mmCIF file with all atom_site columns, C-alpha atoms in Angstrom:
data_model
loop_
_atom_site.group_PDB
_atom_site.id
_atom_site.type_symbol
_atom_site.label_atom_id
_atom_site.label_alt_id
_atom_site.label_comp_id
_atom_site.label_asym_id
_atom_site.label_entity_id
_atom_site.label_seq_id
_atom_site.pdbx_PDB_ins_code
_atom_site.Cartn_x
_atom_site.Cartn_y
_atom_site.Cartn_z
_atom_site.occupancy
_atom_site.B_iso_or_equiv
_atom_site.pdbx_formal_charge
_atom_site.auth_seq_id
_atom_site.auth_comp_id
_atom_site.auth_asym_id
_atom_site.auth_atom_id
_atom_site.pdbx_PDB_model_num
ATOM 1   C CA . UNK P 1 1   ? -139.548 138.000 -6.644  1.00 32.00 ? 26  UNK P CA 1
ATOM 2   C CA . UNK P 1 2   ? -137.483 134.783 -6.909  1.00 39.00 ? 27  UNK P CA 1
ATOM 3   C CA . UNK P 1 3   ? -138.976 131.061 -6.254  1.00 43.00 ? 28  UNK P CA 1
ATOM 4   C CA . UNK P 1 4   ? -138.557 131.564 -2.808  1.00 53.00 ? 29  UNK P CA 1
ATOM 5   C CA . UNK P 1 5   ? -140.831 134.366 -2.315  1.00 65.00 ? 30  UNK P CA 1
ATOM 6   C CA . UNK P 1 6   ? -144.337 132.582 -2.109  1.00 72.00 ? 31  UNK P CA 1
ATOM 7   C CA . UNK P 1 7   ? -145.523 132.217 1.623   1.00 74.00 ? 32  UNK P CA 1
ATOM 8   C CA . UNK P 1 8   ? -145.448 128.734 0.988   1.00 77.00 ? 33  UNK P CA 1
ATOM 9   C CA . UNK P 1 9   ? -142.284 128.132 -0.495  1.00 75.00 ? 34  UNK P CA 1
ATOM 10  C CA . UNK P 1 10  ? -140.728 129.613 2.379   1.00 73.00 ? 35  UNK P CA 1
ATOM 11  C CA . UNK P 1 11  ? -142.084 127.403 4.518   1.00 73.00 ? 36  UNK P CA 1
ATOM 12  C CA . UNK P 1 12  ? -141.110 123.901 2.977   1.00 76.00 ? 37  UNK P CA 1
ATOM 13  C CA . UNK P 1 13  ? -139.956 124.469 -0.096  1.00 70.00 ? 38  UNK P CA 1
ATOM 14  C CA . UNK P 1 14  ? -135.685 124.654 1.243   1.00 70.00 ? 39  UNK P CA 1
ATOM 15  C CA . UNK P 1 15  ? -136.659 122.324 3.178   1.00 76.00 ? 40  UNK P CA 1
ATOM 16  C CA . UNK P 1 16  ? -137.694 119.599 0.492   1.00 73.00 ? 41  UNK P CA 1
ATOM 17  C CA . UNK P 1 17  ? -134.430 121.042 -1.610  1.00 67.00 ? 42  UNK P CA 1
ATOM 18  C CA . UNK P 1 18  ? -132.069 120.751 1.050   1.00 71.00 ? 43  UNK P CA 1
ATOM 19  C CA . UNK P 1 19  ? -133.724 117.078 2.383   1.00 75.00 ? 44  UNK P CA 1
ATOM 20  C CA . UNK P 1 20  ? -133.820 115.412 -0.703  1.00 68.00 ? 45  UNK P CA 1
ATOM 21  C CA . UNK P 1 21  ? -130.474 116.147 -1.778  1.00 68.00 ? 46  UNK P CA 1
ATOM 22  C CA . UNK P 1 22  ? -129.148 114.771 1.152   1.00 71.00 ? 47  UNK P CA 1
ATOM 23  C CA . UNK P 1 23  ? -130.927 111.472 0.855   1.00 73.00 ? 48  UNK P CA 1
ATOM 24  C CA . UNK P 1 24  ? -129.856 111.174 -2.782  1.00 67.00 ? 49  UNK P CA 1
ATOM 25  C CA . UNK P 1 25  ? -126.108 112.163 -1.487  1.00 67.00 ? 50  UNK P CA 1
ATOM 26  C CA . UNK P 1 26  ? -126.647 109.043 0.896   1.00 67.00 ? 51  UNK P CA 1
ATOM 27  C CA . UNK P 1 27  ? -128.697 106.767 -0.732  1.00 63.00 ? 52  UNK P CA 1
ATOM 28  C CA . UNK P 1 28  ? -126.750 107.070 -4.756  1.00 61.00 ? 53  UNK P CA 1
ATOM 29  C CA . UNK P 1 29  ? -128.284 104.294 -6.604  1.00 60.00 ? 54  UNK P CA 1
ATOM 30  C CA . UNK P 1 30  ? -128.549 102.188 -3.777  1.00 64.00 ? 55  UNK P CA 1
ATOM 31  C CA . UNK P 1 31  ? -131.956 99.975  -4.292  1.00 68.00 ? 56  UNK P CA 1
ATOM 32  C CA . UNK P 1 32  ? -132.111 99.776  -0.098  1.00 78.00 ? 57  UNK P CA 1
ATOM 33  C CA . UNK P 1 33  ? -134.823 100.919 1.772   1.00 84.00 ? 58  UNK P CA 1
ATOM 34  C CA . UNK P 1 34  ? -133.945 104.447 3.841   1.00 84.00 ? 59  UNK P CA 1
ATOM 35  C CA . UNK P 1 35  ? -133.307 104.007 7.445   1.00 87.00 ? 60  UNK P CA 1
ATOM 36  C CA . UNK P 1 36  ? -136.183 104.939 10.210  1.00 90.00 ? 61  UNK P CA 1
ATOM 37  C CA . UNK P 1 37  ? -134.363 108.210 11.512  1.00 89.00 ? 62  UNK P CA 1
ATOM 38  C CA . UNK P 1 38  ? -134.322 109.370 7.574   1.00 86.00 ? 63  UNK P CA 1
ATOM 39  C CA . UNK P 1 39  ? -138.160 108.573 7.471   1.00 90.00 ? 64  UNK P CA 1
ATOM 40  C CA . UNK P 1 40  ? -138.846 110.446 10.678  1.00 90.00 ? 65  UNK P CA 1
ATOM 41  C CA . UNK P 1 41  ? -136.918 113.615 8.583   1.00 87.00 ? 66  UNK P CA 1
ATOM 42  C CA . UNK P 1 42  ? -139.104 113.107 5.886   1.00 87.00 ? 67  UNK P CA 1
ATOM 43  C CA . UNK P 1 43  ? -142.108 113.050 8.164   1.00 90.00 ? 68  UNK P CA 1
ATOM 44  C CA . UNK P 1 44  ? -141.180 116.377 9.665   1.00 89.00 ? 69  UNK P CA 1
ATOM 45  C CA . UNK P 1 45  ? -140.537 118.286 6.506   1.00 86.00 ? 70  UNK P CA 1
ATOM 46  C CA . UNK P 1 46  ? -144.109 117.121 5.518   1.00 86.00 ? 71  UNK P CA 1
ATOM 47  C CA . UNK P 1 47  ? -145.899 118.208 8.769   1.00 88.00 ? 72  UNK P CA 1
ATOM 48  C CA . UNK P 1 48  ? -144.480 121.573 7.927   1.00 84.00 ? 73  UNK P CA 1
ATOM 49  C CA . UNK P 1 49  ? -147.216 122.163 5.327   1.00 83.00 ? 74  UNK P CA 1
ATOM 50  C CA . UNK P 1 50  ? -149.432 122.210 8.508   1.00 85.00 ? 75  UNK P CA 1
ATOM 51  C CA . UNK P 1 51  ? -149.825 125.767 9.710   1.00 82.00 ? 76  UNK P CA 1
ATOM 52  C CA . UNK P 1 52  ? -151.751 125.194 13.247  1.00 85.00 ? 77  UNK P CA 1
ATOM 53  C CA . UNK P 1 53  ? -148.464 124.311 15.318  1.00 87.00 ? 78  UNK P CA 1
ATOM 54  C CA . UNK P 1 54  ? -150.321 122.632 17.528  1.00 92.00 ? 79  UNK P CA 1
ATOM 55  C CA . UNK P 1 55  ? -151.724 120.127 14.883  1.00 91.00 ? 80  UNK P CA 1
ATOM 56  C CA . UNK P 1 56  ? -148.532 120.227 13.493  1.00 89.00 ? 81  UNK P CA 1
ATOM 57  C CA . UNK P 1 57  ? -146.455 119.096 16.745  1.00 92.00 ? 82  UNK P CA 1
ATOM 58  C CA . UNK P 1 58  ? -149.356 116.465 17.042  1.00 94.00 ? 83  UNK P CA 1
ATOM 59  C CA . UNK P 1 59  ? -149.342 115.157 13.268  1.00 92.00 ? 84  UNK P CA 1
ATOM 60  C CA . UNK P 1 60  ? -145.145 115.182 13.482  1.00 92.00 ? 85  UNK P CA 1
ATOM 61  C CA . UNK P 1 61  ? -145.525 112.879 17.453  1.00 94.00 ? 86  UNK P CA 1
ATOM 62  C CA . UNK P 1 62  ? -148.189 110.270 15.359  1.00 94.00 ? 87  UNK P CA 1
ATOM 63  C CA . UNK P 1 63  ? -145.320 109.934 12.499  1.00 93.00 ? 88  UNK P CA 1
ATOM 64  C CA . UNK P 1 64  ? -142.292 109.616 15.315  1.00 94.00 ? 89  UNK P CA 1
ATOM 65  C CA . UNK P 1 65  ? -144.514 107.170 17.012  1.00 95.00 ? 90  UNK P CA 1
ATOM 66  C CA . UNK P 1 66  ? -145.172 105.273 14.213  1.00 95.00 ? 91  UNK P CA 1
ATOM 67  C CA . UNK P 1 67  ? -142.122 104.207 12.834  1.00 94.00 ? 92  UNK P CA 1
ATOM 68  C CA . UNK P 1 68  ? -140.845 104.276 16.218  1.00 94.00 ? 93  UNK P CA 1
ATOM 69  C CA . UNK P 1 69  ? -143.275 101.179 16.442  1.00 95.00 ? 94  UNK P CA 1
ATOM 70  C CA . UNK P 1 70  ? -142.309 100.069 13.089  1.00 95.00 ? 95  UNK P CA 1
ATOM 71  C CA . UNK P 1 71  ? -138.601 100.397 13.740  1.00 95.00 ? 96  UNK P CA 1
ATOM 72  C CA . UNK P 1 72  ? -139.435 98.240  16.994  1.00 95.00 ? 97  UNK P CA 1
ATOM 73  C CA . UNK P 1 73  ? -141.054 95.457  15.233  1.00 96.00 ? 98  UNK P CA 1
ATOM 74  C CA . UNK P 1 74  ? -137.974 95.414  12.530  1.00 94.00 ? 99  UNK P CA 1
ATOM 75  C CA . UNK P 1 75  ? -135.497 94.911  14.945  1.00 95.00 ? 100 UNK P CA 1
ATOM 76  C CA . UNK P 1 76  ? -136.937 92.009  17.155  1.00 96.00 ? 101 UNK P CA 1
ATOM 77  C CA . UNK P 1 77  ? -137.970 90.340  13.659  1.00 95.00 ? 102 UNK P CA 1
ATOM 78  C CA . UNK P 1 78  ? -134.271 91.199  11.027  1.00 93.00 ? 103 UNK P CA 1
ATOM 79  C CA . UNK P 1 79  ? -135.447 88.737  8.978   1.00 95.00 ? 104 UNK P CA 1
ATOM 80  C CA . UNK P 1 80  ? -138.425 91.095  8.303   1.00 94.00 ? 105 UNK P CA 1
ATOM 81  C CA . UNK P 1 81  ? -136.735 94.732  8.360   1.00 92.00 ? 106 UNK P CA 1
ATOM 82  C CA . UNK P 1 82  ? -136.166 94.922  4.803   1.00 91.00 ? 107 UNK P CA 1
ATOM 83  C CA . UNK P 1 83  ? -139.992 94.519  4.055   1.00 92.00 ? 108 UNK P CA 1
ATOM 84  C CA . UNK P 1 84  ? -141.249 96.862  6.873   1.00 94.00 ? 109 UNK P CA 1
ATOM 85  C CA . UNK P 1 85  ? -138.745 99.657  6.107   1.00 91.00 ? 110 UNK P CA 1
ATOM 86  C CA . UNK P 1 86  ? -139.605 99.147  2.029   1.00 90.00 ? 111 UNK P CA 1
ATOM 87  C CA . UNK P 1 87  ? -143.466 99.457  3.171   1.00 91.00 ? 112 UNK P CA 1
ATOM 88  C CA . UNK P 1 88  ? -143.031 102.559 5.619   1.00 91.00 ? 113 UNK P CA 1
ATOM 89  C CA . UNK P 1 89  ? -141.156 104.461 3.016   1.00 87.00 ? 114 UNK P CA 1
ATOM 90  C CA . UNK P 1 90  ? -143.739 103.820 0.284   1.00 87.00 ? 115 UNK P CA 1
ATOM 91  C CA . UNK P 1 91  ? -145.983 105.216 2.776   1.00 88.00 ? 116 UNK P CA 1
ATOM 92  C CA . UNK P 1 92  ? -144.094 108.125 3.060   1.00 86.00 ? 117 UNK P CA 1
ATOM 93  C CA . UNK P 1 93  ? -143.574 108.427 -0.561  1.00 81.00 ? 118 UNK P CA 1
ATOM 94  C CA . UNK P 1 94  ? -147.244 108.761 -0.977  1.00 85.00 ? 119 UNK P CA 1
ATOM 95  C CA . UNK P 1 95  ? -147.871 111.257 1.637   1.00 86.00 ? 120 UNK P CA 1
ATOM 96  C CA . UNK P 1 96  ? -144.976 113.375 0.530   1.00 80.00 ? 121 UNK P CA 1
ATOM 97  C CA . UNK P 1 97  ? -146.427 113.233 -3.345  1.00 80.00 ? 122 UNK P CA 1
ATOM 98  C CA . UNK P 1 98  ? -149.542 114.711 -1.434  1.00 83.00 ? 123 UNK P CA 1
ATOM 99  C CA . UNK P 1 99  ? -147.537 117.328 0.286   1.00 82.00 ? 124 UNK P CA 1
ATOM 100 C CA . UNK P 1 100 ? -145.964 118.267 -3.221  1.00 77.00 ? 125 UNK P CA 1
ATOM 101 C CA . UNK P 1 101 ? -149.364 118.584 -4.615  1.00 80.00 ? 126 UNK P CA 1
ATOM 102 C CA . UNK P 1 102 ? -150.943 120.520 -1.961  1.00 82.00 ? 127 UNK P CA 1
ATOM 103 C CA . UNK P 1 103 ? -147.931 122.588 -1.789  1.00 79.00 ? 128 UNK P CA 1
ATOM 104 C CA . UNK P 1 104 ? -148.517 123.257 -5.877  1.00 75.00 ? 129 UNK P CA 1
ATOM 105 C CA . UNK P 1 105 ? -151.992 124.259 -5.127  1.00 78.00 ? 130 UNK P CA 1
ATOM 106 C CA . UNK P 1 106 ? -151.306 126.775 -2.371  1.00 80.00 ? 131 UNK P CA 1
ATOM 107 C CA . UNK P 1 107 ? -148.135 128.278 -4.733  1.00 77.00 ? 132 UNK P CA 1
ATOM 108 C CA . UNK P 1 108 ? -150.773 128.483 -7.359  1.00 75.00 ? 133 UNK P CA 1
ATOM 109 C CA . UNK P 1 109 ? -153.281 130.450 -5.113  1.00 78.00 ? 134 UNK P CA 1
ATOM 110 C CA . UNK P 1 110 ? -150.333 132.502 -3.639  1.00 77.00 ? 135 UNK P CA 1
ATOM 111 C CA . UNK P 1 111 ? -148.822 133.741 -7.339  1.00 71.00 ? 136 UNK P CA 1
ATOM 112 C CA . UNK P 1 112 ? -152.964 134.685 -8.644  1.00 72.00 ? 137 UNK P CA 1
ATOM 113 C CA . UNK P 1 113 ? -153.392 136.780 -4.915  1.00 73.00 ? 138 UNK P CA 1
ATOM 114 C CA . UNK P 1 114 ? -149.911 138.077 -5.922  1.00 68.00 ? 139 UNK P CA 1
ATOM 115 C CA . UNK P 1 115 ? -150.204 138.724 -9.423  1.00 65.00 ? 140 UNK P CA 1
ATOM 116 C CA . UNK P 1 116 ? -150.263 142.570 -9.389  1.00 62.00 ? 141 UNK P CA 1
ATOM 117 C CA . UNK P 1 117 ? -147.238 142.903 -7.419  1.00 59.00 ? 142 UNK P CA 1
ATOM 118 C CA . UNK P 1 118 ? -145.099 141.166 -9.526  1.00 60.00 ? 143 UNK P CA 1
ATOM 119 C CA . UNK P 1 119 ? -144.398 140.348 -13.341 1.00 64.00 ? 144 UNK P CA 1
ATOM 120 C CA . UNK P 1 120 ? -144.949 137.535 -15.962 1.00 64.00 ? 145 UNK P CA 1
ATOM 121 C CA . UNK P 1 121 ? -141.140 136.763 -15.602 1.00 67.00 ? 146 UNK P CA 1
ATOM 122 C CA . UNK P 1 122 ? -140.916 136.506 -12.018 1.00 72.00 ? 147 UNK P CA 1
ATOM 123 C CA . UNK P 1 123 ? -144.588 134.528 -11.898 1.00 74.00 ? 148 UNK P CA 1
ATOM 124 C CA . UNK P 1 124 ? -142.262 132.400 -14.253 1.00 79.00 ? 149 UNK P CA 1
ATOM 125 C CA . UNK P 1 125 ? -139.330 131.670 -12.005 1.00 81.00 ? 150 UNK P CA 1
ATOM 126 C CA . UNK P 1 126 ? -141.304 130.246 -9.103  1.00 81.00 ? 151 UNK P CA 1
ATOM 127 C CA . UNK P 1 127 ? -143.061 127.980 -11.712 1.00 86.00 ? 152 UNK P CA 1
ATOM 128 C CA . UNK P 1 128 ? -139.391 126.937 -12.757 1.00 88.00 ? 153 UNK P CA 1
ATOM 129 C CA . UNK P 1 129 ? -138.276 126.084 -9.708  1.00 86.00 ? 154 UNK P CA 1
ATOM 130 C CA . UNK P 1 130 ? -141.302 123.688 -8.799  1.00 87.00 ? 155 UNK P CA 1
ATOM 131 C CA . UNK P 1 131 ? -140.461 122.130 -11.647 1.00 91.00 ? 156 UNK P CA 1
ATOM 132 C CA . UNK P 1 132 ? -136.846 121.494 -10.826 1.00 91.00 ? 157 UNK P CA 1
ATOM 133 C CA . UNK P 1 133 ? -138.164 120.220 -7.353  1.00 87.00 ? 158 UNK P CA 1
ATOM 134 C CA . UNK P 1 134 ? -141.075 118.223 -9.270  1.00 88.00 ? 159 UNK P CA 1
ATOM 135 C CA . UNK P 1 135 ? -138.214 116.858 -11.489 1.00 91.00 ? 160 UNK P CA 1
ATOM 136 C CA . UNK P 1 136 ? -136.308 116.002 -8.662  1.00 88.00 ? 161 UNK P CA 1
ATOM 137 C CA . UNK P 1 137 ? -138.428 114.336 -6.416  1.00 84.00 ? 162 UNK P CA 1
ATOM 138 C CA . UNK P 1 138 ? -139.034 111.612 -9.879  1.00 86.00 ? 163 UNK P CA 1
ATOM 139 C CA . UNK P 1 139 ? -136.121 110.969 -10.401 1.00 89.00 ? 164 UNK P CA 1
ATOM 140 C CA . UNK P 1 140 ? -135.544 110.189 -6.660  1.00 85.00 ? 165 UNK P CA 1
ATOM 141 C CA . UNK P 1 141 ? -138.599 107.443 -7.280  1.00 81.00 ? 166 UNK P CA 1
ATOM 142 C CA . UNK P 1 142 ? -136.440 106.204 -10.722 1.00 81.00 ? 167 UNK P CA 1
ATOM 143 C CA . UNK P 1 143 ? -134.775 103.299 -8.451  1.00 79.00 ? 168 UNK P CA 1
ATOM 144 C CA . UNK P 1 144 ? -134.199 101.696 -12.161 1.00 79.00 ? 169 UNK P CA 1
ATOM 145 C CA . UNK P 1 145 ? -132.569 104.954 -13.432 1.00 84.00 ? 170 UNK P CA 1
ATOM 146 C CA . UNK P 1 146 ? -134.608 104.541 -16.600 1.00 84.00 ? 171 UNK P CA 1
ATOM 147 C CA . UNK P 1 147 ? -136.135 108.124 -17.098 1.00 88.00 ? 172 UNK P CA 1
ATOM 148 C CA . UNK P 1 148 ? -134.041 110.174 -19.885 1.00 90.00 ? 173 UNK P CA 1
ATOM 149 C CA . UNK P 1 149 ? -133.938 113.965 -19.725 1.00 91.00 ? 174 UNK P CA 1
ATOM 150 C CA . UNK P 1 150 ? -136.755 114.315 -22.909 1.00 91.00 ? 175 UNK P CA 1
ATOM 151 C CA . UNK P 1 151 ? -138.892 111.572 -20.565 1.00 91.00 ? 176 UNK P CA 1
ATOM 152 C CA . UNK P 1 152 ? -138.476 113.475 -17.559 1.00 92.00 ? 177 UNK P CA 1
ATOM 153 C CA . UNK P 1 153 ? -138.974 116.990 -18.637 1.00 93.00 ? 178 UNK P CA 1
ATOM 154 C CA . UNK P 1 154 ? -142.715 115.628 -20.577 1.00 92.00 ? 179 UNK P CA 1
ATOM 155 C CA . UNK P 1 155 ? -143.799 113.889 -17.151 1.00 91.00 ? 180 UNK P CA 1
ATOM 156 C CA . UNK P 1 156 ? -143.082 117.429 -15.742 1.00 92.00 ? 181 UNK P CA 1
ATOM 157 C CA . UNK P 1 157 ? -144.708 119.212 -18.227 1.00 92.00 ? 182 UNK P CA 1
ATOM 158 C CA . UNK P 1 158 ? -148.327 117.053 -18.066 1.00 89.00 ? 183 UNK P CA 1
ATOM 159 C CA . UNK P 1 159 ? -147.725 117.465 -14.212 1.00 87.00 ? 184 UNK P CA 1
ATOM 160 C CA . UNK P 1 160 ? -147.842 121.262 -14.189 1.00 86.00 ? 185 UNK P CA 1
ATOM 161 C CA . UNK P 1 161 ? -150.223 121.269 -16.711 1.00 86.00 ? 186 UNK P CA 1
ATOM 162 C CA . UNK P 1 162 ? -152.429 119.007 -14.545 1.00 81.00 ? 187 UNK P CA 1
ATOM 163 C CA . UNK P 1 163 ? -151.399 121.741 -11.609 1.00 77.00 ? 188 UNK P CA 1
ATOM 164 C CA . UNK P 1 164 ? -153.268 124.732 -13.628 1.00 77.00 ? 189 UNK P CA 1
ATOM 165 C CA . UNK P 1 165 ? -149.621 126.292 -14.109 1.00 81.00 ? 190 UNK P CA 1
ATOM 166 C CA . UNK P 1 166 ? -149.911 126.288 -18.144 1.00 84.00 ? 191 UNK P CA 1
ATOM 167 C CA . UNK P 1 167 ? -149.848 129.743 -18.434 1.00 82.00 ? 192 UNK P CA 1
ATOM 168 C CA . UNK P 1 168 ? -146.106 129.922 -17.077 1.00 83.00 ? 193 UNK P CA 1
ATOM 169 C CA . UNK P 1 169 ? -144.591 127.070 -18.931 1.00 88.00 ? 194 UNK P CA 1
ATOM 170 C CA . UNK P 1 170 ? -142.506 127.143 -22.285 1.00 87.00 ? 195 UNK P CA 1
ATOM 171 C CA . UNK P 1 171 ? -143.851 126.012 -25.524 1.00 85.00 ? 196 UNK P CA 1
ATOM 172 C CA . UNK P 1 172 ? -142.934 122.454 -25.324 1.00 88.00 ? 197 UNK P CA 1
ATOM 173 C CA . UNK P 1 173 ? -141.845 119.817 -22.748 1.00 86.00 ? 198 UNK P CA 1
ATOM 174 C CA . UNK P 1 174 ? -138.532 119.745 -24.672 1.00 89.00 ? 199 UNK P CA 1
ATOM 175 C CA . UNK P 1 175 ? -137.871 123.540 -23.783 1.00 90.00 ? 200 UNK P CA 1
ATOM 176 C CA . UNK P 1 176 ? -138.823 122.554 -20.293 1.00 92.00 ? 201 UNK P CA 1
ATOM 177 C CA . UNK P 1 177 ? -135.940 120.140 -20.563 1.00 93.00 ? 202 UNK P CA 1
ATOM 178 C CA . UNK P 1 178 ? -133.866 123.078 -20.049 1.00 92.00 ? 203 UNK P CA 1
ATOM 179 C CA . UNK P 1 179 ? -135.556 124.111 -17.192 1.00 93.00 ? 204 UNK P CA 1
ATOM 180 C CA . UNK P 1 180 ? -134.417 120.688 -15.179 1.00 93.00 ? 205 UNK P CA 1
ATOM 181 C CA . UNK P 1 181 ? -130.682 120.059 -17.110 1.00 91.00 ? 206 UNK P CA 1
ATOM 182 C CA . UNK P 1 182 ? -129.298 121.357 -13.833 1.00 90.00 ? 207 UNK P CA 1
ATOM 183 C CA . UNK P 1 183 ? -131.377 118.318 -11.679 1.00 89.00 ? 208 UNK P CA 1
ATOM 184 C CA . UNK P 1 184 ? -130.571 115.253 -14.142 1.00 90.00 ? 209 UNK P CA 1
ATOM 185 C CA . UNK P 1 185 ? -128.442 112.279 -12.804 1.00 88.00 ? 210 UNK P CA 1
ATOM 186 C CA . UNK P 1 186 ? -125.857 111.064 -15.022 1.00 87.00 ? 211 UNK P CA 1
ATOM 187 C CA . UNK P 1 187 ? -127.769 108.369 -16.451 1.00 87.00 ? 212 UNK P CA 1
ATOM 188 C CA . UNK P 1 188 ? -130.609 110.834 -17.512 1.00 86.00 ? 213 UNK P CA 1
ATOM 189 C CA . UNK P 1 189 ? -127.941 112.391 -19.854 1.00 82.00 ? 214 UNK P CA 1
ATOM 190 C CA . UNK P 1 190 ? -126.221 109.094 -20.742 1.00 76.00 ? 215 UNK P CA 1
ATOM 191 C CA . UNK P 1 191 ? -125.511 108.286 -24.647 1.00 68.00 ? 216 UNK P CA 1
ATOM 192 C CA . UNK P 1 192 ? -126.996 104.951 -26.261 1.00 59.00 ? 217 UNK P CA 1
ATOM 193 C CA . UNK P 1 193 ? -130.033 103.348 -25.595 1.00 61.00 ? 218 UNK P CA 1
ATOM 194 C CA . UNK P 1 194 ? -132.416 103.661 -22.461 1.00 56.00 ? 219 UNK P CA 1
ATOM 195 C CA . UNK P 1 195 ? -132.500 100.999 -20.269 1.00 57.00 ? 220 UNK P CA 1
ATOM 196 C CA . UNK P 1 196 ? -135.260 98.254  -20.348 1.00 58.00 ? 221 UNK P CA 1
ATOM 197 C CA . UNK P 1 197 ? -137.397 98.137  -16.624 1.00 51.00 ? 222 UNK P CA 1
ATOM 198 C CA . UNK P 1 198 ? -136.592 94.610  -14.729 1.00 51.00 ? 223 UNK P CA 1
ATOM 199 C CA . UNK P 1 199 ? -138.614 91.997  -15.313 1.00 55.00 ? 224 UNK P CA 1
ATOM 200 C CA . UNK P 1 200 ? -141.234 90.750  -12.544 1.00 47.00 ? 225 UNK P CA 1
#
């Protein structure tokens, strides 16, 4: 079985890949805000955790509403849309970090129930791809591009750890680093010295 074999992979998991890479194809290392149709994506790849459709189609109308609303308000007040757009999408930041960590949990639940039908190696693989996604979705949040490869791959590490997914990870955070080469930015890789965060 590869990553994408867990019930709940298939259901989001592409769907998180193939989302956030467009953003980050759009967005680069712009510092601006996404626009409101790219929230409403994000919204709907979220309420796909949801497996009553019914709740689902309801959840995914509240988010279209509200930054519908929000979206609204921004464009009758420009001198505002900057702020409301930067506040919407740290909403949405947060409740997709929620949907990442629920998602964990039910991948978690799904490789124990599976366990006898598969081996240590392939238990492995979905592990390594949630932490190439995990990997990913951090250094989408690095707006400063200041996390290095060996930084990234130990916040991973304590974050799977913290997940209950120990027993499938490497040795060391540095062999996880291979595991998420493939996801770094070029500034994760860059020679010389890391760069300081902004000051306030």
């Amino acid at each position: 079985m590869k990553g994408s074999g867990t019930p709940t992979y298939k259901a989001i998991g592409k769907a998180i890949l193939n989302l956030h890479d467009e953003i980050a194809m759009e967005v680069g290392g712009s510092a601006d805000p996404l626009g409101f149709p790219r929230m409403k994506d994000i919204a709907e790849t979220i309420c796909l955790l949801v497996e009553d459709e019914e709740l689902r189609v309801t959840a995914l109308g509240g988010f279209i509403e509200g930054i519908a609303k929000l979206e609204e308000v921004a464009d009758e007040n420009p001198e505002c849309r900057r702020g409301i757009a930067i506040g919407a999408q740290t909403l949405l930041n947060s409740m997709w970090d929620v949907a990442m960590y629920v998602a964990s949990h039910r991948m978690e639940s799904e490789l124990k129930r599976m366990a006898p039908l598969f081996s240590q190696n392939e238990k492995k693989d979905v592990v390594m791809n949630f932490a190439k996604e995990t990997a990913r979705k951090f250094w989408a949040h690095d707006t400063h591009q200041l996390l290095r490869s060996s930084t990234m791959a130990d916040l991973v590490y304590r974050y799977l750890v913290e997940m209950g997914l120990t027993d499938y990870l490497p040795g060391s955070h540095e062999r996880l680093k291979e595991w998420i080469k493939s996801e770094a930015p070029g500034y994760a890789t860059a020679g010389g010295r890391p760069r300081k965060p902004p000051k306030a």
